[in-house]
């Protein structure tokens, strides 16, 4: 759940290429130990309590079912939405080009920009791209998502053998996979204050 105080999606082509090239370098590195993994750096989150779910239910129910709202954990992303959105776009590209479908993966929900939820999800359908190109002119979030998706396509066209390799890297669960440093703040913490502290480097990752 991406709350209202977060900025929009702003990754550029250089950042995307750096990430994919890092994946490629990790895949190609020799003599990896079975426990080695690629680390995406900290994701700072807070699990919503019952009261917070109720306060946000009008927004959340636009993207998930009432049953999921009641039964599933929903995490507010305090830091990490840029990387999570980018990985989501990479996943969509790989699904389209390898003709696979990944079930039960985390869903991103934007509080202030609910239309961004649908636009991000639309990349999983390869037949929508002409419409997406047109829609990308209507919102700065849409523009950056579309631009990064095009950059993903360009990178994989240059490195076609890495489609399957990076899919395996993202979906492996036993060894040589992608992981994050999962930092969960206490539910009593004020999210905006944590966001401010983290972004000026004054939050200790003692619960990571």
mmCIF file with all atom_site columns, C-alpha atoms in Angstrom:
data_model
loop_
_atom_site.group_PDB
_atom_site.id
_atom_site.type_symbol
_atom_site.label_atom_id
_atom_site.label_alt_id
_atom_site.label_comp_id
_atom_site.label_asym_id
_atom_site.label_entity_id
_atom_site.label_seq_id
_atom_site.pdbx_PDB_ins_code
_atom_site.Cartn_x
_atom_site.Cartn_y
_atom_site.Cartn_z
_atom_site.occupancy
_atom_site.B_iso_or_equiv
_atom_site.pdbx_formal_charge
_atom_site.auth_seq_id
_atom_site.auth_comp_id
_atom_site.auth_asym_id
_atom_site.auth_atom_id
_atom_site.pdbx_PDB_model_num
ATOM 1   C CA . UNK A 1 1   ? 0.000   0.000   0.000   1.00 0.00 ? 1   UNK A CA 1
ATOM 2   C CA . UNK A 1 2   ? 1.637   3.228   -1.206  1.00 0.00 ? 2   UNK A CA 1
ATOM 3   C CA . UNK A 1 3   ? 0.323   6.054   0.980   1.00 0.00 ? 3   UNK A CA 1
ATOM 4   C CA . UNK A 1 4   ? -0.504  9.621   0.029   1.00 0.00 ? 4   UNK A CA 1
ATOM 5   C CA . UNK A 1 5   ? 2.761   11.135  1.342   1.00 0.00 ? 5   UNK A CA 1
ATOM 6   C CA . UNK A 1 6   ? 4.884   9.166   -1.148  1.00 0.00 ? 6   UNK A CA 1
ATOM 7   C CA . UNK A 1 7   ? 6.143   10.767  -4.350  1.00 0.00 ? 7   UNK A CA 1
ATOM 8   C CA . UNK A 1 8   ? 5.213   9.288   -7.713  1.00 0.00 ? 8   UNK A CA 1
ATOM 9   C CA . UNK A 1 9   ? 7.162   6.726   -9.694  1.00 0.00 ? 9   UNK A CA 1
ATOM 10  C CA . UNK A 1 10  ? 10.317  8.390   -11.018 1.00 0.00 ? 10  UNK A CA 1
ATOM 11  C CA . UNK A 1 11  ? 12.850  5.780   -12.152 1.00 0.00 ? 11  UNK A CA 1
ATOM 12  C CA . UNK A 1 12  ? 14.700  6.510   -15.387 1.00 0.00 ? 12  UNK A CA 1
ATOM 13  C CA . UNK A 1 13  ? 16.349  4.327   -18.027 1.00 0.00 ? 13  UNK A CA 1
ATOM 14  C CA . UNK A 1 14  ? 19.814  4.535   -16.448 1.00 0.00 ? 14  UNK A CA 1
ATOM 15  C CA . UNK A 1 15  ? 18.530  3.232   -13.112 1.00 0.00 ? 15  UNK A CA 1
ATOM 16  C CA . UNK A 1 16  ? 16.682  0.409   -14.851 1.00 0.00 ? 16  UNK A CA 1
ATOM 17  C CA . UNK A 1 17  ? 19.751  -0.583  -16.874 1.00 0.00 ? 17  UNK A CA 1
ATOM 18  C CA . UNK A 1 18  ? 21.920  -0.498  -13.745 1.00 0.00 ? 18  UNK A CA 1
ATOM 19  C CA . UNK A 1 19  ? 19.523  -2.933  -12.048 1.00 0.00 ? 19  UNK A CA 1
ATOM 20  C CA . UNK A 1 20  ? 19.283  -5.344  -14.986 1.00 0.00 ? 20  UNK A CA 1
ATOM 21  C CA . UNK A 1 21  ? 23.052  -5.223  -15.535 1.00 0.00 ? 21  UNK A CA 1
ATOM 22  C CA . UNK A 1 22  ? 23.530  -6.016  -11.849 1.00 0.00 ? 22  UNK A CA 1
ATOM 23  C CA . UNK A 1 23  ? 21.215  -9.013  -12.225 1.00 0.00 ? 23  UNK A CA 1
ATOM 24  C CA . UNK A 1 24  ? 23.205  -10.116 -15.275 1.00 0.00 ? 24  UNK A CA 1
ATOM 25  C CA . UNK A 1 25  ? 26.530  -9.754  -13.441 1.00 0.00 ? 25  UNK A CA 1
ATOM 26  C CA . UNK A 1 26  ? 25.224  -11.788 -10.496 1.00 0.00 ? 26  UNK A CA 1
ATOM 27  C CA . UNK A 1 27  ? 23.935  -14.528 -12.807 1.00 0.00 ? 27  UNK A CA 1
ATOM 28  C CA . UNK A 1 28  ? 27.265  -14.675 -14.662 1.00 0.00 ? 28  UNK A CA 1
ATOM 29  C CA . UNK A 1 29  ? 29.454  -14.649 -11.562 1.00 0.00 ? 29  UNK A CA 1
ATOM 30  C CA . UNK A 1 30  ? 31.331  -17.917 -11.179 1.00 0.00 ? 30  UNK A CA 1
ATOM 31  C CA . UNK A 1 31  ? 31.643  -20.194 -8.168  1.00 0.00 ? 31  UNK A CA 1
ATOM 32  C CA . UNK A 1 32  ? 28.594  -18.785 -6.377  1.00 0.00 ? 32  UNK A CA 1
ATOM 33  C CA . UNK A 1 33  ? 27.825  -20.482 -3.089  1.00 0.00 ? 33  UNK A CA 1
ATOM 34  C CA . UNK A 1 34  ? 24.402  -22.107 -2.949  1.00 0.00 ? 34  UNK A CA 1
ATOM 35  C CA . UNK A 1 35  ? 23.307  -19.547 -0.326  1.00 0.00 ? 35  UNK A CA 1
ATOM 36  C CA . UNK A 1 36  ? 24.410  -16.448 -2.266  1.00 0.00 ? 36  UNK A CA 1
ATOM 37  C CA . UNK A 1 37  ? 21.664  -14.042 -3.333  1.00 0.00 ? 37  UNK A CA 1
ATOM 38  C CA . UNK A 1 38  ? 21.226  -10.656 -4.963  1.00 0.00 ? 38  UNK A CA 1
ATOM 39  C CA . UNK A 1 39  ? 20.073  -8.038  -2.444  1.00 0.00 ? 39  UNK A CA 1
ATOM 40  C CA . UNK A 1 40  ? 17.691  -5.253  -3.473  1.00 0.00 ? 40  UNK A CA 1
ATOM 41  C CA . UNK A 1 41  ? 18.448  -3.208  -0.320  1.00 0.00 ? 41  UNK A CA 1
ATOM 42  C CA . UNK A 1 42  ? 15.969  -2.329  2.435   1.00 0.00 ? 42  UNK A CA 1
ATOM 43  C CA . UNK A 1 43  ? 12.217  -2.348  2.041   1.00 0.00 ? 43  UNK A CA 1
ATOM 44  C CA . UNK A 1 44  ? 10.740  -0.452  5.001   1.00 0.00 ? 44  UNK A CA 1
ATOM 45  C CA . UNK A 1 45  ? 7.152   -1.472  5.722   1.00 0.00 ? 45  UNK A CA 1
ATOM 46  C CA . UNK A 1 46  ? 4.470   -1.387  8.411   1.00 0.00 ? 46  UNK A CA 1
ATOM 47  C CA . UNK A 1 47  ? 1.623   -3.891  8.643   1.00 0.00 ? 47  UNK A CA 1
ATOM 48  C CA . UNK A 1 48  ? -1.747  -2.142  8.762   1.00 0.00 ? 48  UNK A CA 1
ATOM 49  C CA . UNK A 1 49  ? -3.783  -2.806  11.871  1.00 0.00 ? 49  UNK A CA 1
ATOM 50  C CA . UNK A 1 50  ? -7.555  -3.322  11.830  1.00 0.00 ? 50  UNK A CA 1
ATOM 51  C CA . UNK A 1 51  ? -8.331  0.359   12.419  1.00 0.00 ? 51  UNK A CA 1
ATOM 52  C CA . UNK A 1 52  ? -6.027  1.486   9.601   1.00 0.00 ? 52  UNK A CA 1
ATOM 53  C CA . UNK A 1 53  ? -7.602  -1.030  7.233   1.00 0.00 ? 53  UNK A CA 1
ATOM 54  C CA . UNK A 1 54  ? -11.041 0.338   8.105   1.00 0.00 ? 54  UNK A CA 1
ATOM 55  C CA . UNK A 1 55  ? -9.904  3.933   7.589   1.00 0.00 ? 55  UNK A CA 1
ATOM 56  C CA . UNK A 1 56  ? -8.471  3.088   4.155   1.00 0.00 ? 56  UNK A CA 1
ATOM 57  C CA . UNK A 1 57  ? -11.064 0.565   3.023   1.00 0.00 ? 57  UNK A CA 1
ATOM 58  C CA . UNK A 1 58  ? -12.660 2.810   0.389   1.00 0.00 ? 58  UNK A CA 1
ATOM 59  C CA . UNK A 1 59  ? -9.314  3.003   -1.417  1.00 0.00 ? 59  UNK A CA 1
ATOM 60  C CA . UNK A 1 60  ? -8.269  -0.594  -0.807  1.00 0.00 ? 60  UNK A CA 1
ATOM 61  C CA . UNK A 1 61  ? -11.564 -2.089  -1.998  1.00 0.00 ? 61  UNK A CA 1
ATOM 62  C CA . UNK A 1 62  ? -11.015 -0.534  -5.426  1.00 0.00 ? 62  UNK A CA 1
ATOM 63  C CA . UNK A 1 63  ? -8.139  -2.987  -5.915  1.00 0.00 ? 63  UNK A CA 1
ATOM 64  C CA . UNK A 1 64  ? -8.809  -6.004  -3.683  1.00 0.00 ? 64  UNK A CA 1
ATOM 65  C CA . UNK A 1 65  ? -11.815 -7.981  -2.481  1.00 0.00 ? 65  UNK A CA 1
ATOM 66  C CA . UNK A 1 66  ? -13.508 -7.481  0.873   1.00 0.00 ? 66  UNK A CA 1
ATOM 67  C CA . UNK A 1 67  ? -12.366 -10.978 1.840   1.00 0.00 ? 67  UNK A CA 1
ATOM 68  C CA . UNK A 1 68  ? -8.725  -10.135 1.103   1.00 0.00 ? 68  UNK A CA 1
ATOM 69  C CA . UNK A 1 69  ? -9.102  -6.901  3.053   1.00 0.00 ? 69  UNK A CA 1
ATOM 70  C CA . UNK A 1 70  ? -10.246 -8.876  6.099   1.00 0.00 ? 70  UNK A CA 1
ATOM 71  C CA . UNK A 1 71  ? -8.005  -11.912 5.828   1.00 0.00 ? 71  UNK A CA 1
ATOM 72  C CA . UNK A 1 72  ? -4.716  -10.864 4.219   1.00 0.00 ? 72  UNK A CA 1
ATOM 73  C CA . UNK A 1 73  ? -1.857  -8.819  5.613   1.00 0.00 ? 73  UNK A CA 1
ATOM 74  C CA . UNK A 1 74  ? -1.548  -5.412  3.984   1.00 0.00 ? 74  UNK A CA 1
ATOM 75  C CA . UNK A 1 75  ? 1.739   -3.580  4.357   1.00 0.00 ? 75  UNK A CA 1
ATOM 76  C CA . UNK A 1 76  ? 2.269   0.140   4.020   1.00 0.00 ? 76  UNK A CA 1
ATOM 77  C CA . UNK A 1 77  ? 5.461   0.709   1.997   1.00 0.00 ? 77  UNK A CA 1
ATOM 78  C CA . UNK A 1 78  ? 7.419   3.461   3.733   1.00 0.00 ? 78  UNK A CA 1
ATOM 79  C CA . UNK A 1 79  ? 10.517  3.038   1.571   1.00 0.00 ? 79  UNK A CA 1
ATOM 80  C CA . UNK A 1 80  ? 11.012  0.890   -1.518  1.00 0.00 ? 80  UNK A CA 1
ATOM 81  C CA . UNK A 1 81  ? 8.087   1.673   -3.834  1.00 0.00 ? 81  UNK A CA 1
ATOM 82  C CA . UNK A 1 82  ? 10.398  2.630   -6.731  1.00 0.00 ? 82  UNK A CA 1
ATOM 83  C CA . UNK A 1 83  ? 12.156  -0.757  -6.694  1.00 0.00 ? 83  UNK A CA 1
ATOM 84  C CA . UNK A 1 84  ? 8.925   -2.677  -6.115  1.00 0.00 ? 84  UNK A CA 1
ATOM 85  C CA . UNK A 1 85  ? 7.228   -0.936  -9.051  1.00 0.00 ? 85  UNK A CA 1
ATOM 86  C CA . UNK A 1 86  ? 10.229  -1.587  -11.306 1.00 0.00 ? 86  UNK A CA 1
ATOM 87  C CA . UNK A 1 87  ? 10.380  -5.286  -10.390 1.00 0.00 ? 87  UNK A CA 1
ATOM 88  C CA . UNK A 1 88  ? 6.631   -5.451  -11.062 1.00 0.00 ? 88  UNK A CA 1
ATOM 89  C CA . UNK A 1 89  ? 7.203   -4.058  -14.581 1.00 0.00 ? 89  UNK A CA 1
ATOM 90  C CA . UNK A 1 90  ? 10.074  -6.500  -15.216 1.00 0.00 ? 90  UNK A CA 1
ATOM 91  C CA . UNK A 1 91  ? 7.828   -9.346  -14.094 1.00 0.00 ? 91  UNK A CA 1
ATOM 92  C CA . UNK A 1 92  ? 5.070   -8.225  -16.469 1.00 0.00 ? 92  UNK A CA 1
ATOM 93  C CA . UNK A 1 93  ? 7.495   -8.097  -19.398 1.00 0.00 ? 93  UNK A CA 1
ATOM 94  C CA . UNK A 1 94  ? 8.774   -11.603 -18.640 1.00 0.00 ? 94  UNK A CA 1
ATOM 95  C CA . UNK A 1 95  ? 5.237   -12.968 -18.295 1.00 0.00 ? 95  UNK A CA 1
ATOM 96  C CA . UNK A 1 96  ? 4.338   -11.547 -21.701 1.00 0.00 ? 96  UNK A CA 1
ATOM 97  C CA . UNK A 1 97  ? 7.451   -12.723 -23.510 1.00 0.00 ? 97  UNK A CA 1
ATOM 98  C CA . UNK A 1 98  ? 7.876   -16.146 -21.925 1.00 0.00 ? 98  UNK A CA 1
ATOM 99  C CA . UNK A 1 99  ? 4.151   -16.942 -21.947 1.00 0.00 ? 99  UNK A CA 1
ATOM 100 C CA . UNK A 1 100 ? 4.038   -17.672 -18.233 1.00 0.00 ? 100 UNK A CA 1
ATOM 101 C CA . UNK A 1 101 ? 1.698   -16.442 -15.524 1.00 0.00 ? 101 UNK A CA 1
ATOM 102 C CA . UNK A 1 102 ? 2.829   -15.862 -11.973 1.00 0.00 ? 102 UNK A CA 1
ATOM 103 C CA . UNK A 1 103 ? 0.057   -16.306 -9.445  1.00 0.00 ? 103 UNK A CA 1
ATOM 104 C CA . UNK A 1 104 ? -0.372  -14.937 -5.922  1.00 0.00 ? 104 UNK A CA 1
ATOM 105 C CA . UNK A 1 105 ? 2.305   -12.267 -6.144  1.00 0.00 ? 105 UNK A CA 1
ATOM 106 C CA . UNK A 1 106 ? 2.147   -9.088  -4.056  1.00 0.00 ? 106 UNK A CA 1
ATOM 107 C CA . UNK A 1 107 ? -0.054  -6.353  -5.486  1.00 0.00 ? 107 UNK A CA 1
ATOM 108 C CA . UNK A 1 108 ? 0.796   -2.652  -5.295  1.00 0.00 ? 108 UNK A CA 1
ATOM 109 C CA . UNK A 1 109 ? -1.997  -0.243  -4.377  1.00 0.00 ? 109 UNK A CA 1
ATOM 110 C CA . UNK A 1 110 ? -1.537  3.537   -4.648  1.00 0.00 ? 110 UNK A CA 1
ATOM 111 C CA . UNK A 1 111 ? -3.681  5.562   -2.236  1.00 0.00 ? 111 UNK A CA 1
ATOM 112 C CA . UNK A 1 112 ? -3.626  8.919   -4.031  1.00 0.00 ? 112 UNK A CA 1
ATOM 113 C CA . UNK A 1 113 ? -3.386  7.559   -7.581  1.00 0.00 ? 113 UNK A CA 1
ATOM 114 C CA . UNK A 1 114 ? -5.773  4.563   -7.826  1.00 0.00 ? 114 UNK A CA 1
ATOM 115 C CA . UNK A 1 115 ? -5.724  4.803   -11.635 1.00 0.00 ? 115 UNK A CA 1
ATOM 116 C CA . UNK A 1 116 ? -2.008  3.908   -11.455 1.00 0.00 ? 116 UNK A CA 1
ATOM 117 C CA . UNK A 1 117 ? -2.991  0.501   -10.047 1.00 0.00 ? 117 UNK A CA 1
ATOM 118 C CA . UNK A 1 118 ? -4.898  -0.362  -13.216 1.00 0.00 ? 118 UNK A CA 1
ATOM 119 C CA . UNK A 1 119 ? -2.218  1.070   -15.491 1.00 0.00 ? 119 UNK A CA 1
ATOM 120 C CA . UNK A 1 120 ? 0.539   -0.937  -13.780 1.00 0.00 ? 120 UNK A CA 1
ATOM 121 C CA . UNK A 1 121 ? -1.546  -4.124  -13.947 1.00 0.00 ? 121 UNK A CA 1
ATOM 122 C CA . UNK A 1 122 ? -2.325  -3.490  -17.623 1.00 0.00 ? 122 UNK A CA 1
ATOM 123 C CA . UNK A 1 123 ? 1.269   -4.291  -18.610 1.00 0.00 ? 123 UNK A CA 1
ATOM 124 C CA . UNK A 1 124 ? 0.515   -7.956  -17.945 1.00 0.00 ? 124 UNK A CA 1
ATOM 125 C CA . UNK A 1 125 ? -1.642  -7.941  -21.114 1.00 0.00 ? 125 UNK A CA 1
ATOM 126 C CA . UNK A 1 126 ? 0.516   -7.647  -24.226 1.00 0.00 ? 126 UNK A CA 1
ATOM 127 C CA . UNK A 1 127 ? -2.448  -6.611  -26.387 1.00 0.00 ? 127 UNK A CA 1
ATOM 128 C CA . UNK A 1 128 ? -2.826  -3.280  -24.546 1.00 0.00 ? 128 UNK A CA 1
ATOM 129 C CA . UNK A 1 129 ? 0.405   -1.587  -25.601 1.00 0.00 ? 129 UNK A CA 1
ATOM 130 C CA . UNK A 1 130 ? -1.027  0.798   -28.201 1.00 0.00 ? 130 UNK A CA 1
ATOM 131 C CA . UNK A 1 131 ? -3.563  2.001   -25.657 1.00 0.00 ? 131 UNK A CA 1
ATOM 132 C CA . UNK A 1 132 ? -0.867  2.253   -22.979 1.00 0.00 ? 132 UNK A CA 1
ATOM 133 C CA . UNK A 1 133 ? 1.261   4.437   -25.231 1.00 0.00 ? 133 UNK A CA 1
ATOM 134 C CA . UNK A 1 134 ? -1.706  6.758   -25.701 1.00 0.00 ? 134 UNK A CA 1
ATOM 135 C CA . UNK A 1 135 ? -2.562  6.738   -21.980 1.00 0.00 ? 135 UNK A CA 1
ATOM 136 C CA . UNK A 1 136 ? 1.047   7.424   -20.986 1.00 0.00 ? 136 UNK A CA 1
ATOM 137 C CA . UNK A 1 137 ? 0.594   11.041  -22.106 1.00 0.00 ? 137 UNK A CA 1
ATOM 138 C CA . UNK A 1 138 ? -2.163  11.665  -19.559 1.00 0.00 ? 138 UNK A CA 1
ATOM 139 C CA . UNK A 1 139 ? -0.209  11.191  -16.309 1.00 0.00 ? 139 UNK A CA 1
ATOM 140 C CA . UNK A 1 140 ? 3.397   11.627  -15.201 1.00 0.00 ? 140 UNK A CA 1
ATOM 141 C CA . UNK A 1 141 ? 3.222   8.271   -13.373 1.00 0.00 ? 141 UNK A CA 1
ATOM 142 C CA . UNK A 1 142 ? 1.933   6.594   -16.520 1.00 0.00 ? 142 UNK A CA 1
ATOM 143 C CA . UNK A 1 143 ? 4.700   8.234   -18.556 1.00 0.00 ? 143 UNK A CA 1
ATOM 144 C CA . UNK A 1 144 ? 7.474   6.909   -16.322 1.00 0.00 ? 144 UNK A CA 1
ATOM 145 C CA . UNK A 1 145 ? 5.964   3.411   -16.117 1.00 0.00 ? 145 UNK A CA 1
ATOM 146 C CA . UNK A 1 146 ? 5.591   3.217   -19.886 1.00 0.00 ? 146 UNK A CA 1
ATOM 147 C CA . UNK A 1 147 ? 9.102   4.595   -20.472 1.00 0.00 ? 147 UNK A CA 1
ATOM 148 C CA . UNK A 1 148 ? 10.617  2.009   -18.126 1.00 0.00 ? 148 UNK A CA 1
ATOM 149 C CA . UNK A 1 149 ? 8.639   -0.814  -19.716 1.00 0.00 ? 149 UNK A CA 1
ATOM 150 C CA . UNK A 1 150 ? 10.026  0.224   -23.116 1.00 0.00 ? 150 UNK A CA 1
ATOM 151 C CA . UNK A 1 151 ? 13.543  0.346   -21.611 1.00 0.00 ? 151 UNK A CA 1
ATOM 152 C CA . UNK A 1 152 ? 13.037  -3.167  -20.199 1.00 0.00 ? 152 UNK A CA 1
ATOM 153 C CA . UNK A 1 153 ? 12.028  -4.381  -23.661 1.00 0.00 ? 153 UNK A CA 1
ATOM 154 C CA . UNK A 1 154 ? 15.099  -2.728  -25.217 1.00 0.00 ? 154 UNK A CA 1
ATOM 155 C CA . UNK A 1 155 ? 17.459  -4.268  -22.651 1.00 0.00 ? 155 UNK A CA 1
ATOM 156 C CA . UNK A 1 156 ? 16.089  -7.785  -23.154 1.00 0.00 ? 156 UNK A CA 1
ATOM 157 C CA . UNK A 1 157 ? 16.157  -7.404  -26.936 1.00 0.00 ? 157 UNK A CA 1
ATOM 158 C CA . UNK A 1 158 ? 19.889  -6.801  -26.544 1.00 0.00 ? 158 UNK A CA 1
ATOM 159 C CA . UNK A 1 159 ? 20.231  -9.631  -23.998 1.00 0.00 ? 159 UNK A CA 1
ATOM 160 C CA . UNK A 1 160 ? 17.600  -12.180 -25.107 1.00 0.00 ? 160 UNK A CA 1
ATOM 161 C CA . UNK A 1 161 ? 19.167  -15.183 -23.380 1.00 0.00 ? 161 UNK A CA 1
ATOM 162 C CA . UNK A 1 162 ? 18.628  -13.500 -20.002 1.00 0.00 ? 162 UNK A CA 1
ATOM 163 C CA . UNK A 1 163 ? 14.825  -13.544 -20.143 1.00 0.00 ? 163 UNK A CA 1
ATOM 164 C CA . UNK A 1 164 ? 14.601  -17.024 -18.642 1.00 0.00 ? 164 UNK A CA 1
ATOM 165 C CA . UNK A 1 165 ? 17.657  -16.512 -16.433 1.00 0.00 ? 165 UNK A CA 1
ATOM 166 C CA . UNK A 1 166 ? 16.271  -13.359 -14.798 1.00 0.00 ? 166 UNK A CA 1
ATOM 167 C CA . UNK A 1 167 ? 12.841  -14.948 -14.435 1.00 0.00 ? 167 UNK A CA 1
ATOM 168 C CA . UNK A 1 168 ? 14.506  -17.777 -12.493 1.00 0.00 ? 168 UNK A CA 1
ATOM 169 C CA . UNK A 1 169 ? 16.479  -15.257 -10.438 1.00 0.00 ? 169 UNK A CA 1
ATOM 170 C CA . UNK A 1 170 ? 13.280  -13.423 -9.456  1.00 0.00 ? 170 UNK A CA 1
ATOM 171 C CA . UNK A 1 171 ? 11.220  -16.523 -8.706  1.00 0.00 ? 171 UNK A CA 1
ATOM 172 C CA . UNK A 1 172 ? 13.721  -18.950 -7.154  1.00 0.00 ? 172 UNK A CA 1
ATOM 173 C CA . UNK A 1 173 ? 13.104  -19.570 -3.469  1.00 0.00 ? 173 UNK A CA 1
ATOM 174 C CA . UNK A 1 174 ? 15.888  -21.946 -2.446  1.00 0.00 ? 174 UNK A CA 1
ATOM 175 C CA . UNK A 1 175 ? 19.150  -20.474 -3.722  1.00 0.00 ? 175 UNK A CA 1
ATOM 176 C CA . UNK A 1 176 ? 20.762  -17.781 -5.896  1.00 0.00 ? 176 UNK A CA 1
ATOM 177 C CA . UNK A 1 177 ? 17.684  -15.565 -5.913  1.00 0.00 ? 177 UNK A CA 1
ATOM 178 C CA . UNK A 1 178 ? 16.696  -11.935 -5.367  1.00 0.00 ? 178 UNK A CA 1
ATOM 179 C CA . UNK A 1 179 ? 15.940  -10.874 -1.803  1.00 0.00 ? 179 UNK A CA 1
ATOM 180 C CA . UNK A 1 180 ? 15.351  -7.666  0.105   1.00 0.00 ? 180 UNK A CA 1
ATOM 181 C CA . UNK A 1 181 ? 16.305  -6.514  3.561   1.00 0.00 ? 181 UNK A CA 1
ATOM 182 C CA . UNK A 1 182 ? 12.825  -6.614  5.115   1.00 0.00 ? 182 UNK A CA 1
ATOM 183 C CA . UNK A 1 183 ? 12.548  -3.912  7.772   1.00 0.00 ? 183 UNK A CA 1
ATOM 184 C CA . UNK A 1 184 ? 9.208   -3.918  9.550   1.00 0.00 ? 184 UNK A CA 1
ATOM 185 C CA . UNK A 1 185 ? 8.520   -1.005  11.879  1.00 0.00 ? 185 UNK A CA 1
ATOM 186 C CA . UNK A 1 186 ? 6.190   -1.351  14.862  1.00 0.00 ? 186 UNK A CA 1
ATOM 187 C CA . UNK A 1 187 ? 2.504   -0.734  14.180  1.00 0.00 ? 187 UNK A CA 1
ATOM 188 C CA . UNK A 1 188 ? 2.449   2.040   16.781  1.00 0.00 ? 188 UNK A CA 1
ATOM 189 C CA . UNK A 1 189 ? 5.058   4.062   14.817  1.00 0.00 ? 189 UNK A CA 1
ATOM 190 C CA . UNK A 1 190 ? 4.021   7.158   12.865  1.00 0.00 ? 190 UNK A CA 1
ATOM 191 C CA . UNK A 1 191 ? 4.699   6.260   9.227   1.00 0.00 ? 191 UNK A CA 1
ATOM 192 C CA . UNK A 1 192 ? 5.410   9.798   8.032   1.00 0.00 ? 192 UNK A CA 1
ATOM 193 C CA . UNK A 1 193 ? 7.914   10.344  10.837  1.00 0.00 ? 193 UNK A CA 1
ATOM 194 C CA . UNK A 1 194 ? 9.631   7.040   10.013  1.00 0.00 ? 194 UNK A CA 1
ATOM 195 C CA . UNK A 1 195 ? 9.706   8.085   6.335   1.00 0.00 ? 195 UNK A CA 1
ATOM 196 C CA . UNK A 1 196 ? 11.384  11.378  7.243   1.00 0.00 ? 196 UNK A CA 1
ATOM 197 C CA . UNK A 1 197 ? 13.904  9.729   9.564   1.00 0.00 ? 197 UNK A CA 1
ATOM 198 C CA . UNK A 1 198 ? 14.771  7.033   7.050   1.00 0.00 ? 198 UNK A CA 1
ATOM 199 C CA . UNK A 1 199 ? 15.298  9.485   4.210   1.00 0.00 ? 199 UNK A CA 1
ATOM 200 C CA . UNK A 1 200 ? 17.777  11.552  6.215   1.00 0.00 ? 200 UNK A CA 1
ATOM 201 C CA . UNK A 1 201 ? 19.632  8.425   7.307   1.00 0.00 ? 201 UNK A CA 1
ATOM 202 C CA . UNK A 1 202 ? 18.569  8.526   10.960  1.00 0.00 ? 202 UNK A CA 1
ATOM 203 C CA . UNK A 1 203 ? 16.746  5.227   11.348  1.00 0.00 ? 203 UNK A CA 1
ATOM 204 C CA . UNK A 1 204 ? 18.589  2.187   12.706  1.00 0.00 ? 204 UNK A CA 1
ATOM 205 C CA . UNK A 1 205 ? 17.745  -1.073  10.923  1.00 0.00 ? 205 UNK A CA 1
ATOM 206 C CA . UNK A 1 206 ? 17.727  -3.060  14.154  1.00 0.00 ? 206 UNK A CA 1
ATOM 207 C CA . UNK A 1 207 ? 14.573  -5.015  13.274  1.00 0.00 ? 207 UNK A CA 1
ATOM 208 C CA . UNK A 1 208 ? 15.741  -6.076  9.803   1.00 0.00 ? 208 UNK A CA 1
#
